[in-house]
Amino acid sequence: MGTPVITLAKVTGLDSTQLTYAVALQLLPLIVLLPFALVMITGKSVKSIKGVFLVTLISGVSFAVPQLFIAKYLGPELPAVVGSVCSMVSTIIAARLLNNKSKGANSKDSEYQIGAPKTNTQQKPISFKEGLMAWMPFILVFIFILGSSTLIPPVNKALSAIKTDVPIYTGEGAKPYTFSWLATPGTLIIIATYLGGLLQGVKFGELTKLLLKTARQMSKSAITIVSIIALAKIMGYSGMIGSIATVLVMITGSFYPLIAPIIGALGTFVTGSDTSANVLFGNLQAEAAKACGANPYWIAAINTGGATAGKMISPQSIAIAVAATNLPGKEGKILASAIKVCVVYVLILGLISYFCSPLFGF
């Protein structure tokens, strides 16, 4: 829901919509390419793209283009949601329309065929009402975030006014830390979950128990994020970030944009979170951009791109993957596979960061 970019905007003092647009531009080529990478990884060969090239292309483009449009005009909350929904619908439609044309095209390459699971003939088909109820929490999240976005200024302004400013530091250059209580995706998701659950017939008490259980599960992550925010604030106010940025620019000079994604990837590798990586290194990237004459929006945004790459090899992400897939002891093998993709991903981002800024007006 745009939390990493919203957080990045807060720690850098940059406009969130402009930052979101820069991130969407930088990730656009990778979003188009990633479906092809997934097909090749699944099929274990470039040959696996045969017969599904057009569907794969549609899947990537239908995600990237709507995401770019929403990022430019609505801000950070909805680009990924709208992009993923558009991609899902477009991929299903394209697969159905193109299925007959491609039938038999790969019949000789049986190793690339994936058999559909046998369906239970006694299973009752899902009605439209049942499907709608199952999707209700997600539909409400979409409606609430869209309704509270800058697309509807009166609502956005009213919700944004409900906030608390807390002065943490009172020295030179100090700014109060702002807690937005309603104009934030987290609160809206909780409200949508409660309403969606009640419409589905879940009792209020059960929903509250689930909320408390989730809060307990996330407690360690919350402590980590709060600690990193505190560290980043201390580094910023003490002048450490400015000093580090100056040294980095002295070493790399005008080539700093090439290594900027690596810093973002390192942040996620260490913290396990895109948001934490932006808190830790977002302001550093913006200061380094100013020092080397680059656009702060472009370089701060590339930190988010690099952070998405580091997520692949983060020990926290790998631990979750191992637990979810029941593959204990396979952490090393997963890391060895993921790091290859991560390196290519970061290299492409580095080239985009260095060469494409003038092309997009940054």
Short mmCIF file of C-alpha atoms in Angstrom, two decimals:
data_model
loop_
_atom_site.label_atom_id
_atom_site.label_comp_id
_atom_site.label_asym_id
_atom_site.label_seq_id
_atom_site.Cartn_x
_atom_site.Cartn_y
_atom_site.Cartn_z
CA MET A 1 0.00 0.00 0.00
CA GLY A 2 2.85 2.38 -0.70
CA THR A 3 4.22 2.36 2.85
CA PRO A 4 7.91 2.26 1.77
CA VAL A 5 7.49 5.32 -0.48
CA ILE A 6 5.34 7.19 2.04
CA THR A 7 8.04 6.58 4.65
CA LEU A 8 10.76 7.61 2.19
CA ALA A 9 8.95 10.89 1.55
CA LYS A 10 8.78 11.58 5.29
CA VAL A 11 12.46 10.91 6.01
CA THR A 12 13.67 12.90 2.99
CA GLY A 13 11.13 15.71 3.03
CA LEU A 14 10.37 15.10 -0.66
CA ASP A 15 6.94 15.04 -2.31
CA SER A 16 5.47 11.52 -2.14
CA THR A 17 3.67 11.64 -5.51
CA GLN A 18 6.79 12.74 -7.37
CA LEU A 19 8.80 10.02 -5.60
CA THR A 20 6.20 7.40 -6.51
CA TYR A 21 6.31 8.42 -10.16
CA ALA A 22 10.11 8.15 -10.19
CA VAL A 23 9.96 4.66 -8.63
CA ALA A 24 7.35 3.54 -11.17
CA LEU A 25 9.49 4.80 -14.07
CA GLN A 26 12.59 3.03 -12.77
CA LEU A 27 10.80 -0.27 -12.19
CA LEU A 28 8.82 -0.25 -15.45
CA PRO A 29 11.38 -2.21 -17.57
CA LEU A 30 11.88 -4.75 -14.78
CA ILE A 31 8.14 -5.26 -14.30
CA VAL A 32 7.80 -6.06 -18.00
CA LEU A 33 10.80 -8.43 -17.91
CA LEU A 34 10.04 -10.26 -14.66
CA PRO A 35 7.13 -12.39 -15.99
CA PHE A 36 9.51 -13.73 -18.66
CA ALA A 37 12.08 -14.50 -15.97
CA LEU A 38 9.46 -16.36 -13.92
CA VAL A 39 8.38 -18.43 -16.93
CA MET A 40 12.00 -19.33 -17.72
CA ILE A 41 12.75 -20.19 -14.09
CA THR A 42 9.63 -22.37 -13.87
CA GLY A 43 10.34 -24.07 -17.20
CA LYS A 44 14.11 -24.19 -16.54
CA SER A 45 14.83 -23.01 -20.09
CA VAL A 46 14.33 -20.15 -22.53
CA LYS A 47 12.30 -22.63 -24.59
CA SER A 48 9.55 -22.45 -21.98
CA ILE A 49 8.54 -19.02 -23.37
CA LYS A 50 7.51 -20.71 -26.62
CA GLY A 51 3.76 -20.49 -27.01
CA VAL A 52 3.25 -18.10 -24.08
CA PHE A 53 5.31 -15.09 -25.20
CA LEU A 54 2.33 -12.85 -25.91
CA VAL A 55 0.48 -13.77 -22.71
CA THR A 56 3.66 -13.16 -20.70
CA LEU A 57 4.20 -9.78 -22.38
CA ILE A 58 0.60 -8.76 -21.72
CA SER A 59 1.00 -9.79 -18.08
CA GLY A 60 3.98 -7.46 -17.59
CA VAL A 61 2.75 -4.50 -19.64
CA SER A 62 -0.74 -4.56 -18.09
CA PHE A 63 0.92 -4.23 -14.67
CA ALA A 64 3.54 -1.61 -15.55
CA VAL A 65 1.42 0.88 -17.52
CA PRO A 66 -1.53 1.24 -15.07
CA GLN A 67 0.94 1.40 -12.18
CA LEU A 68 2.82 4.23 -13.89
CA PHE A 69 -0.41 6.15 -14.57
CA ILE A 70 -1.68 5.79 -10.99
CA ALA A 71 1.74 6.68 -9.57
CA LYS A 72 1.87 9.92 -11.56
CA TYR A 73 -1.61 11.17 -10.73
CA LEU A 74 -2.71 9.55 -7.43
CA GLY A 75 0.40 8.95 -5.34
CA PRO A 76 1.88 5.97 -3.52
CA GLU A 77 -1.09 4.11 -2.02
CA LEU A 78 -2.65 2.43 -5.08
CA PRO A 79 -0.12 1.85 -7.92
CA ALA A 80 0.79 -1.72 -6.92
CA VAL A 81 -2.84 -2.65 -6.17
CA VAL A 82 -4.23 -1.30 -9.45
CA GLY A 83 -1.30 -2.71 -11.43
CA SER A 84 -1.67 -6.19 -9.97
CA VAL A 85 -5.46 -6.29 -10.48
CA CYS A 86 -5.11 -5.10 -14.10
CA SER A 87 -2.36 -7.65 -14.72
CA MET A 88 -4.40 -10.48 -13.22
CA VAL A 89 -7.50 -9.68 -15.27
CA SER A 90 -5.52 -9.09 -18.49
CA THR A 91 -3.52 -12.30 -18.07
CA ILE A 92 -6.67 -14.40 -17.53
CA ILE A 93 -8.41 -12.86 -20.55
CA ALA A 94 -5.31 -13.18 -22.76
CA ALA A 95 -4.78 -16.80 -21.70
CA ARG A 96 -8.37 -17.67 -22.55
CA LEU A 97 -8.38 -15.87 -25.90
CA LEU A 98 -4.98 -17.15 -26.98
CA ASN A 99 -5.36 -20.65 -25.57
CA ASN A 100 -6.97 -22.15 -28.66
CA LYS A 101 -4.33 -20.65 -30.94
CA SER A 102 -1.50 -22.11 -28.92
CA LYS A 103 -3.03 -25.55 -28.35
CA GLY A 104 -0.70 -28.14 -29.69
CA ALA A 105 2.05 -25.61 -30.35
CA ASN A 106 4.18 -27.13 -27.63
CA SER A 107 2.86 -30.69 -27.79
CA LYS A 108 6.30 -32.01 -28.71
CA ASP A 109 7.89 -30.31 -25.69
CA SER A 110 6.11 -32.38 -23.07
CA GLU A 111 8.64 -31.42 -20.40
CA TYR A 112 7.24 -27.88 -20.44
CA GLN A 113 3.60 -28.94 -20.05
CA ILE A 114 1.97 -28.39 -16.69
CA GLY A 115 -0.95 -30.64 -15.95
CA ALA A 116 -4.02 -29.10 -14.32
CA PRO A 117 -5.10 -30.73 -11.07
CA LYS A 118 -8.15 -32.96 -11.20
CA THR A 119 -11.25 -31.17 -10.04
CA ASN A 120 -13.84 -32.59 -7.69
CA THR A 121 -16.97 -33.09 -9.79
CA GLN A 122 -19.11 -33.02 -6.62
CA GLN A 123 -17.79 -29.61 -5.59
CA LYS A 124 -20.46 -26.94 -5.67
CA PRO A 125 -19.63 -24.07 -8.07
CA ILE A 126 -18.99 -20.72 -6.43
CA SER A 127 -21.82 -18.23 -6.98
CA PHE A 128 -21.27 -14.57 -7.77
CA LYS A 129 -22.47 -13.58 -4.29
CA GLU A 130 -20.05 -16.00 -2.60
CA GLY A 131 -17.18 -14.73 -4.73
CA LEU A 132 -18.12 -11.13 -3.96
CA MET A 133 -18.19 -11.86 -0.22
CA ALA A 134 -14.79 -13.55 -0.39
CA TRP A 135 -13.33 -10.48 -2.11
CA MET A 136 -15.17 -7.96 0.10
CA PRO A 137 -12.26 -6.99 2.43
CA PHE A 138 -10.00 -6.33 -0.58
CA ILE A 139 -12.73 -4.40 -2.40
CA LEU A 140 -13.27 -2.23 0.68
CA VAL A 141 -9.52 -1.60 1.04
CA PHE A 142 -9.43 -0.43 -2.59
CA ILE A 143 -12.49 1.81 -2.12
CA PHE A 144 -11.25 3.35 1.14
CA ILE A 145 -7.76 4.10 -0.12
CA LEU A 146 -9.07 5.49 -3.43
CA GLY A 147 -11.70 7.54 -1.60
CA SER A 148 -9.17 9.02 0.83
CA SER A 149 -6.53 9.76 -1.82
CA THR A 150 -5.79 13.13 -3.39
CA LEU A 151 -8.29 12.18 -6.10
CA ILE A 152 -10.97 13.41 -3.67
CA PRO A 153 -9.36 16.50 -2.05
CA PRO A 154 -12.08 17.30 0.56
CA VAL A 155 -11.95 13.79 2.05
CA ASN A 156 -8.16 13.64 1.88
CA LYS A 157 -7.83 17.05 3.54
CA ALA A 158 -10.29 16.18 6.33
CA LEU A 159 -8.61 12.86 7.15
CA SER A 160 -5.10 14.32 6.91
CA ALA A 161 -6.03 16.95 9.50
CA ILE A 162 -6.45 14.21 12.12
CA LYS A 163 -2.83 13.88 13.17
CA THR A 164 -0.45 14.32 16.09
CA ASP A 165 2.86 16.18 15.87
CA VAL A 166 5.47 14.99 18.35
CA PRO A 167 8.67 17.07 18.80
CA ILE A 168 11.48 14.55 19.23
CA TYR A 169 14.42 16.92 18.73
CA THR A 170 14.40 20.69 19.23
CA GLY A 171 17.80 21.64 17.83
CA GLU A 172 18.70 23.24 14.51
CA GLY A 173 16.78 21.86 11.53
CA ALA A 174 14.39 19.92 13.76
CA LYS A 175 10.96 18.87 12.53
CA PRO A 176 8.22 17.24 14.62
CA TYR A 177 7.40 13.61 13.84
CA THR A 178 3.84 13.38 12.54
CA PHE A 179 1.46 10.51 13.30
CA SER A 180 -1.41 10.44 10.77
CA TRP A 181 -4.25 8.45 12.35
CA LEU A 182 -6.75 8.09 9.49
CA ALA A 183 -5.03 9.16 6.25
CA THR A 184 -2.77 6.13 6.33
CA PRO A 185 -3.13 2.71 4.65
CA GLY A 186 -2.71 0.78 7.92
CA THR A 187 -5.77 2.30 9.59
CA LEU A 188 -7.87 1.98 6.44
CA ILE A 189 -6.90 -1.68 6.03
CA ILE A 190 -7.96 -2.43 9.64
CA ILE A 191 -11.33 -0.69 9.13
CA ALA A 192 -11.87 -2.50 5.80
CA THR A 193 -10.99 -5.84 7.42
CA TYR A 194 -13.50 -5.32 10.23
CA LEU A 195 -16.30 -4.29 7.85
CA GLY A 196 -15.49 -7.06 5.36
CA GLY A 197 -15.36 -9.66 8.13
CA LEU A 198 -18.69 -8.52 9.61
CA LEU A 199 -20.32 -8.71 6.16
CA GLN A 200 -18.95 -12.24 5.83
CA GLY A 201 -20.57 -13.20 9.12
CA VAL A 202 -17.50 -13.16 11.38
CA LYS A 203 -18.16 -11.95 14.93
CA PHE A 204 -16.59 -8.70 16.10
CA GLY A 205 -14.85 -10.49 18.97
CA GLU A 206 -13.23 -13.00 16.63
CA LEU A 207 -11.94 -10.19 14.42
CA THR A 208 -10.48 -8.46 17.47
CA LYS A 209 -8.76 -11.68 18.55
CA LEU A 210 -7.22 -11.96 15.06
CA LEU A 211 -6.08 -8.33 15.24
CA LEU A 212 -4.38 -8.91 18.61
CA LYS A 213 -2.81 -12.15 17.36
CA THR A 214 -1.45 -10.32 14.32
CA ALA A 215 -0.13 -7.51 16.53
CA ARG A 216 1.74 -10.06 18.66
CA GLN A 217 3.18 -11.70 15.54
CA MET A 218 4.35 -8.33 14.22
CA SER A 219 5.71 -7.05 17.55
CA LYS A 220 9.34 -7.92 16.79
CA SER A 221 9.12 -6.29 13.35
CA ALA A 222 7.54 -3.20 14.92
CA ILE A 223 10.38 -2.93 17.45
CA THR A 224 12.90 -3.27 14.62
CA ILE A 225 11.26 -0.54 12.53
CA VAL A 226 10.95 1.86 15.49
CA SER A 227 14.60 1.28 16.40
CA ILE A 228 15.75 1.89 12.82
CA ILE A 229 13.68 5.10 12.62
CA ALA A 230 15.32 6.29 15.86
CA LEU A 231 18.77 5.43 14.49
CA ALA A 232 18.07 7.23 11.22
CA LYS A 233 16.86 10.34 13.06
CA ILE A 234 19.99 10.40 15.25
CA MET A 235 22.21 9.95 12.18
CA GLY A 236 20.40 12.76 10.39
CA TYR A 237 20.40 15.32 13.20
CA SER A 238 24.00 14.56 14.23
CA GLY A 239 25.29 15.17 10.69
CA MET A 240 26.42 11.57 10.18
CA ILE A 241 24.31 11.10 7.04
CA GLY A 242 25.71 14.25 5.45
CA SER A 243 29.28 13.16 6.23
CA ILE A 244 28.75 9.65 4.84
CA ALA A 245 27.13 11.08 1.70
CA THR A 246 30.08 13.42 1.16
CA VAL A 247 32.58 10.56 1.45
CA LEU A 248 30.60 8.34 -0.93
CA VAL A 249 30.42 11.09 -3.53
CA MET A 250 34.15 11.84 -3.12
CA ILE A 251 34.91 8.17 -3.88
CA THR A 252 32.43 7.60 -6.72
CA GLY A 253 32.03 11.09 -8.18
CA SER A 254 29.50 11.34 -10.99
CA PHE A 255 29.19 7.54 -11.04
CA TYR A 256 27.34 7.52 -7.72
CA PRO A 257 23.94 6.74 -9.37
CA LEU A 258 25.43 3.41 -10.52
CA ILE A 259 25.96 2.23 -6.94
CA ALA A 260 22.84 3.82 -5.43
CA PRO A 261 20.68 0.67 -5.96
CA ILE A 262 23.32 -1.44 -4.19
CA ILE A 263 22.91 0.70 -1.06
CA GLY A 264 19.14 0.16 -1.16
CA ALA A 265 19.61 -3.60 -1.61
CA LEU A 266 22.05 -3.66 1.31
CA GLY A 267 19.46 -1.90 3.47
CA THR A 268 16.83 -4.57 2.86
CA PHE A 269 19.33 -7.39 3.20
CA VAL A 270 20.24 -6.12 6.67
CA THR A 271 16.78 -5.08 7.91
CA GLY A 272 14.50 -7.42 5.93
CA SER A 273 12.14 -4.57 5.04
CA ASP A 274 11.82 -2.10 2.15
CA THR A 275 10.40 0.45 4.56
CA SER A 276 13.29 0.05 6.99
CA ALA A 277 15.80 0.32 4.14
CA ASN A 278 14.22 3.62 3.11
CA VAL A 279 14.32 4.88 6.69
CA LEU A 280 17.95 3.87 7.06
CA PHE A 281 19.36 5.05 3.73
CA GLY A 282 16.68 7.23 2.08
CA ASN A 283 17.99 10.54 3.40
CA LEU A 284 21.57 9.43 2.73
CA GLN A 285 20.68 8.88 -0.92
CA ALA A 286 18.98 12.28 -1.19
CA GLU A 287 21.98 14.06 0.38
CA ALA A 288 24.41 12.17 -1.86
CA ALA A 289 22.35 13.17 -4.90
CA LYS A 290 22.63 16.84 -3.95
CA ALA A 291 26.38 16.47 -3.40
CA CYS A 292 27.02 14.91 -6.82
CA GLY A 293 24.58 17.13 -8.73
CA ALA A 294 21.96 14.44 -9.37
CA ASN A 295 18.21 14.78 -8.86
CA PRO A 296 17.32 13.90 -5.22
CA TYR A 297 13.96 12.47 -6.28
CA TRP A 298 15.58 10.13 -8.79
CA ILE A 299 18.31 8.85 -6.45
CA ALA A 300 16.03 8.55 -3.40
CA ALA A 301 13.57 6.60 -5.56
CA ILE A 302 16.29 4.22 -6.76
CA ASN A 303 16.86 3.32 -3.10
CA THR A 304 13.36 1.80 -3.11
CA GLY A 305 14.14 -0.08 -6.32
CA GLY A 306 17.34 -1.44 -4.84
CA ALA A 307 15.45 -2.37 -1.68
CA THR A 308 13.08 -4.58 -3.71
CA ALA A 309 16.13 -6.42 -5.03
CA GLY A 310 17.61 -6.94 -1.58
CA LYS A 311 14.32 -8.44 -0.43
CA MET A 312 15.12 -11.55 -2.52
CA ILE A 313 18.23 -12.39 -0.50
CA SER A 314 17.20 -11.06 2.90
CA PRO A 315 17.63 -13.78 5.57
CA GLN A 316 14.20 -12.83 6.90
CA SER A 317 12.56 -13.38 3.49
CA ILE A 318 14.37 -16.68 2.97
CA ALA A 319 13.31 -17.88 6.42
CA ILE A 320 9.67 -17.06 5.59
CA ALA A 321 9.97 -18.85 2.23
CA VAL A 322 11.44 -21.95 3.88
CA ALA A 323 8.66 -22.04 6.47
CA ALA A 324 5.90 -21.44 3.90
CA THR A 325 7.12 -24.16 1.52
CA ASN A 326 8.17 -26.64 4.23
CA LEU A 327 11.77 -26.87 2.99
CA PRO A 328 13.83 -26.91 6.19
CA GLY A 329 17.59 -26.84 5.66
CA LYS A 330 17.31 -25.48 2.10
CA GLU A 331 18.18 -21.88 2.99
CA GLY A 332 21.59 -22.05 1.31
CA LYS A 333 20.19 -23.47 -1.91
CA ILE A 334 17.46 -20.83 -2.04
CA LEU A 335 19.98 -18.05 -1.40
CA ALA A 336 22.29 -19.39 -4.14
CA SER A 337 19.42 -19.30 -6.65
CA ALA A 338 18.03 -15.94 -5.54
CA ILE A 339 21.36 -14.11 -5.48
CA LYS A 340 21.86 -14.64 -9.23
CA VAL A 341 18.56 -12.94 -9.99
CA CYS A 342 19.30 -10.24 -7.42
CA VAL A 343 22.66 -9.35 -9.00
CA VAL A 344 21.14 -9.03 -12.50
CA TYR A 345 18.23 -7.01 -11.06
CA VAL A 346 20.57 -4.56 -9.29
CA LEU A 347 22.82 -4.20 -12.35
CA ILE A 348 19.83 -3.29 -14.53
CA LEU A 349 18.65 -0.79 -11.91
CA GLY A 350 22.13 0.75 -11.78
CA LEU A 351 22.09 1.30 -15.55
CA ILE A 352 18.58 2.77 -15.37
CA SER A 353 19.67 5.03 -12.52
CA TYR A 354 22.74 6.32 -14.38
CA PHE A 355 21.46 6.68 -17.95
CA CYS A 356 17.69 7.26 -17.77
CA SER A 357 17.34 10.24 -15.43
CA PRO A 358 17.58 12.88 -18.22
CA LEU A 359 15.24 10.84 -20.45
CA PHE A 360 12.42 11.14 -17.92
CA GLY A 361 13.09 14.73 -16.89
CA PHE A 362 14.78 14.03 -13.54
#
